[in-house]
Amino acid sequence: MATSIDAEAPAFTPEQLQSVRGALTSPRRLKTEVLGGLVVALALIPEAIAFSIIAGVDPRIGLFASFTMAVTIAFVGGRPAMISAATGAVALVTAPLVKSHGLDYLVAAVILAGVFQIVLGLSGVAKLMRFIPRPVMVGFVNALAILIFMSQVPELIGVPWLVYPLTALGLLIVFGLPRLTKAVPAPLVAILALTFITVTAAVGVPTVGDKGALPDSLPALSLPGVPFTPETLQVIFPFALAMAFVGLLESLMTAKLVDDITDTRSPKTREAWGQGVANIVTGFFGGMGGCAMIGQTMINVKASGARTRISTLLAGVFLLILVVALGDIVSLIPMAALVAVMIFVSVATFNWHSIRPATLKALPKSETAVMASTVVVTVATHNLAIGVGVGVIVAMVLFARRVAHFVTVERSVTEDDGGSRATYRVDGELFFASSNDLYTQFEYALDPEHVVIDMRDSHLWDASTIAALDAITEKYRRHGKSVDVVGLNEASALMRERLAGKLGAGN
């Protein structure tokens, strides 16, 4: 009996699921990619319009930016299935520039930000992701889920009462349909069902068309109309640099999250310079720039099950087709449908395990504090970059505080033919935090004339530790006593030989 290729095929590994060729030869997987791209495109429209308003530009600018970002990153990005488009974080950074100097300066800043991102990517900035602790990552995800939910609240205030049952029906579909079938993405079914109801019943509720005019032509390639002078560079430089860092941070964090969801690894360096290329292309087409979008990425990866670059490419292509060729139809989509989809994304994104009482009880309080600080600052500022930065700083401070207490000093006094000798055995890692306490661990006045500091169970990490040892030996010298530092490993000995007596200790 004949069977389908898909039925005979063995289970795919996570890496195989990312293959474009594999998806193109599998009708079932290709359907998943196509429908995922379509749902993302529908969800991008109101978001791009809203971010355009935040940035102070025409909605067409945000829509075209989302198209060029998605299509370009599908080819040059490092993380398959991740969605890049116009984002709120970039809009917040650039809004003051638009207000003070206009759209052309924004476009020039977007192009320069892309150049910065390519330089940062090729210089290895993506490798710094390894220094972001897990509690910061969890806080980043939870804060983002909260921000996604909060962004939908205005759509439920001061609206006709019919919006509420429509939203409830949308939520019922997106949460309930996957339990019955996963043949089609539940968000797409919700959007189509609610649009059908509102159109056939002629219900007067807010729609996508109420958000702003949709474009009726294709974006055109052009240069920003700014003078190419040092004065222009001086104006756009700080905005471009801020945009580059914010965009890279959000993109790399989102890529890491998708890596975890899909059980795969992606080249972060390629993703970093790929974001730069996408922003340069977007700038030359007059777009407002952008970065990875975690909400739409979660729709694509988690809700729709997409895994390849096909869905990312089609998200951009479908977006352009929808707003240019089918704008009149797309404008009829009720906002209630998209609100239901985004609330679903918020719930699916939030790490509920992280706030369970059992989890909080088992975690060290320092890790809970890091996660909480990341969430609070991100939600308060509506800026993921600031929240992650604060979370990393809190993690560093708490880690240094903990490690500082791991150094122990044991004192013993022995008698030999040469007289009394005090021996201090130092155990632990010595750096700027722990070495400050080291200075206080010695009995300078009570010790005999000969003191030995045994460092065989410790390691010197920085100049602060060398300065501390210099200060200890100098204080013993003032008491008329000699000090021998013994047992240093090779790296520590070389560092002490290079820096001892040159750091001003004791002055």
XYZ file of C-alpha atoms in Angstrom, residues 139-331:
193
model
C 13.625 38.395 33.944
C 13.972 39.592 30.336
C 11.401 37.029 29.146
C 8.951 37.748 31.955
C 9.244 41.515 31.553
C 8.681 41.190 27.836
C 5.563 39.100 28.425
C 4.253 41.780 30.786
C 5.013 44.562 28.276
C 3.260 42.642 25.498
C 0.180 42.297 27.703
C 0.311 45.937 28.813
C 0.524 47.087 25.191
C -2.863 45.480 24.571
C -4.649 47.108 27.516
C -5.321 50.422 25.692
C -7.166 48.414 23.027
C -9.630 47.297 25.722
C -10.331 50.691 27.291
C -13.046 53.034 26.062
C -14.218 50.664 23.331
C -17.681 49.314 22.403
C -18.837 46.522 24.686
C -18.828 44.041 21.785
C -15.018 44.153 21.826
C -14.992 42.140 25.061
C -16.977 39.092 23.899
C -15.056 39.139 20.609
C -11.758 39.157 22.499
C -13.011 36.344 24.743
C -13.968 34.304 21.667
C -10.529 34.951 20.177
C -8.862 33.769 23.369
C -11.048 30.658 23.407
C -9.891 29.835 19.877
C -6.151 30.446 20.380
C -6.039 28.518 23.658
C -8.575 25.798 22.830
C -8.049 24.944 19.161
C -4.529 23.455 19.641
C -6.107 20.841 21.914
C -8.270 19.678 19.036
C -5.932 20.101 16.067
C -2.649 21.710 15.102
C -3.221 21.428 11.379
C -3.583 25.222 11.126
C -2.233 27.904 13.464
C -4.846 28.853 16.038
C -4.017 32.595 15.779
C -4.855 32.539 12.049
C -8.184 30.834 12.733
C -8.983 33.444 15.391
C -8.204 36.332 13.037
C -10.279 34.876 10.191
C -13.212 33.886 12.424
C -13.509 37.252 14.170
C -13.121 39.147 10.894
C -15.889 37.051 9.328
C -18.188 37.705 12.280
C -17.642 41.463 12.388
C -17.975 41.893 8.612
C -21.084 39.722 8.136
C -22.805 41.168 11.207
C -21.693 44.725 10.351
C -20.439 45.171 13.923
C -18.947 48.562 14.713
C -15.696 47.777 16.546
C -12.140 49.165 16.181
C -10.292 47.678 13.207
C -6.764 47.694 11.790
C -7.850 50.431 9.390
C -8.543 52.724 12.344
C -4.841 52.650 13.267
C -3.702 54.561 10.212
C -3.604 54.669 6.431
C -2.049 51.672 4.700
C 0.366 52.294 1.801
C -0.804 51.884 -1.790
C 2.621 51.709 -3.473
C 5.954 49.901 -3.108
C 8.884 51.389 -1.156
C 11.474 53.159 -3.316
C 15.265 53.099 -3.049
C 16.663 56.538 -2.142
C 19.350 58.410 -0.222
C 18.534 60.457 2.885
C 18.220 64.145 2.080
C 20.789 65.393 4.593
C 24.029 67.315 4.080
C 27.024 64.966 4.234
C 28.951 67.079 6.740
C 30.589 66.614 10.170
C 27.694 68.562 11.660
C 25.211 65.963 10.410
C 27.374 63.161 11.804
C 27.488 64.963 15.143
C 23.680 65.068 15.222
C 22.974 61.452 14.257
C 25.961 59.759 15.927
C 24.525 59.365 19.493
C 21.140 58.191 18.207
C 22.733 55.715 15.800
C 24.989 54.290 18.514
C 22.097 53.921 20.971
C 19.969 52.301 18.263
C 22.781 49.882 17.422
C 23.253 48.735 21.009
C 19.539 48.477 21.825
C 18.838 46.594 18.599
C 21.710 44.163 19.106
C 20.822 43.460 22.714
C 17.174 42.719 21.952
C 18.055 40.653 18.897
C 20.704 38.553 20.614
C 18.523 37.993 23.682
C 15.630 36.933 21.465
C 17.912 34.639 19.458
C 19.073 32.980 22.671
C 15.461 32.484 23.744
C 14.579 30.852 20.404
C 17.673 28.646 20.722
C 16.291 27.363 24.028
C 12.796 26.793 22.629
C 14.003 24.928 19.541
C 16.894 23.051 21.202
C 19.315 24.399 18.597
C 22.237 26.808 18.429
C 22.564 29.790 16.135
C 25.603 31.885 15.123
C 25.222 35.059 17.182
C 28.019 36.870 15.337
C 26.169 36.386 12.065
C 22.948 37.561 13.692
C 24.700 40.710 14.929
C 26.138 41.799 11.579
C 22.999 40.541 9.828
C 20.937 43.001 11.862
C 23.319 45.710 10.661
C 22.856 44.757 7.023
C 19.066 44.687 7.457
C 19.080 48.184 8.985
C 21.255 49.575 6.178
C 18.881 48.132 3.560
C 15.915 49.488 5.512
C 17.493 52.928 5.698
C 18.086 53.095 1.942
C 14.410 52.280 1.443
C 13.405 55.087 3.806
C 12.458 52.866 6.758
C 12.703 53.623 10.481
C 14.967 50.699 11.341
C 14.324 47.892 13.776
C 15.523 44.672 15.375
C 14.201 41.283 16.456
C 10.601 41.229 17.724
C 10.036 38.704 20.456
C 6.233 38.863 20.300
C 6.023 38.083 16.581
C 8.884 35.605 16.926
C 6.926 33.733 19.573
C 3.881 33.703 17.278
C 6.045 32.210 14.549
C 8.040 29.711 16.602
C 5.782 28.791 19.495
C 2.233 29.358 18.284
C 2.704 28.403 14.624
C 5.584 25.916 14.958
C 7.722 27.455 12.187
C 11.422 26.637 12.202
C 13.048 27.898 8.988
C 13.939 31.119 7.181
C 10.986 30.545 4.872
C 8.530 31.797 7.478
C 10.640 34.917 8.115
C 10.851 35.693 4.401
C 7.148 35.100 3.850
C 6.243 37.266 6.830
C 7.825 40.215 5.023
C 6.425 39.277 1.608
C 2.913 38.699 2.947
C 3.091 41.976 4.869
C 3.808 43.919 1.682
C 1.081 42.092 -0.256
C -1.457 42.583 2.519
C -0.917 46.306 2.995
C -0.400 47.263 -0.682
C -2.592 44.891 -2.666
C -5.124 43.809 -0.027
C -5.145 46.880 2.191
C -8.916 47.316 1.975
C -9.469 43.762 3.241
C -6.781 43.878 5.943
C -8.213 47.135 7.288
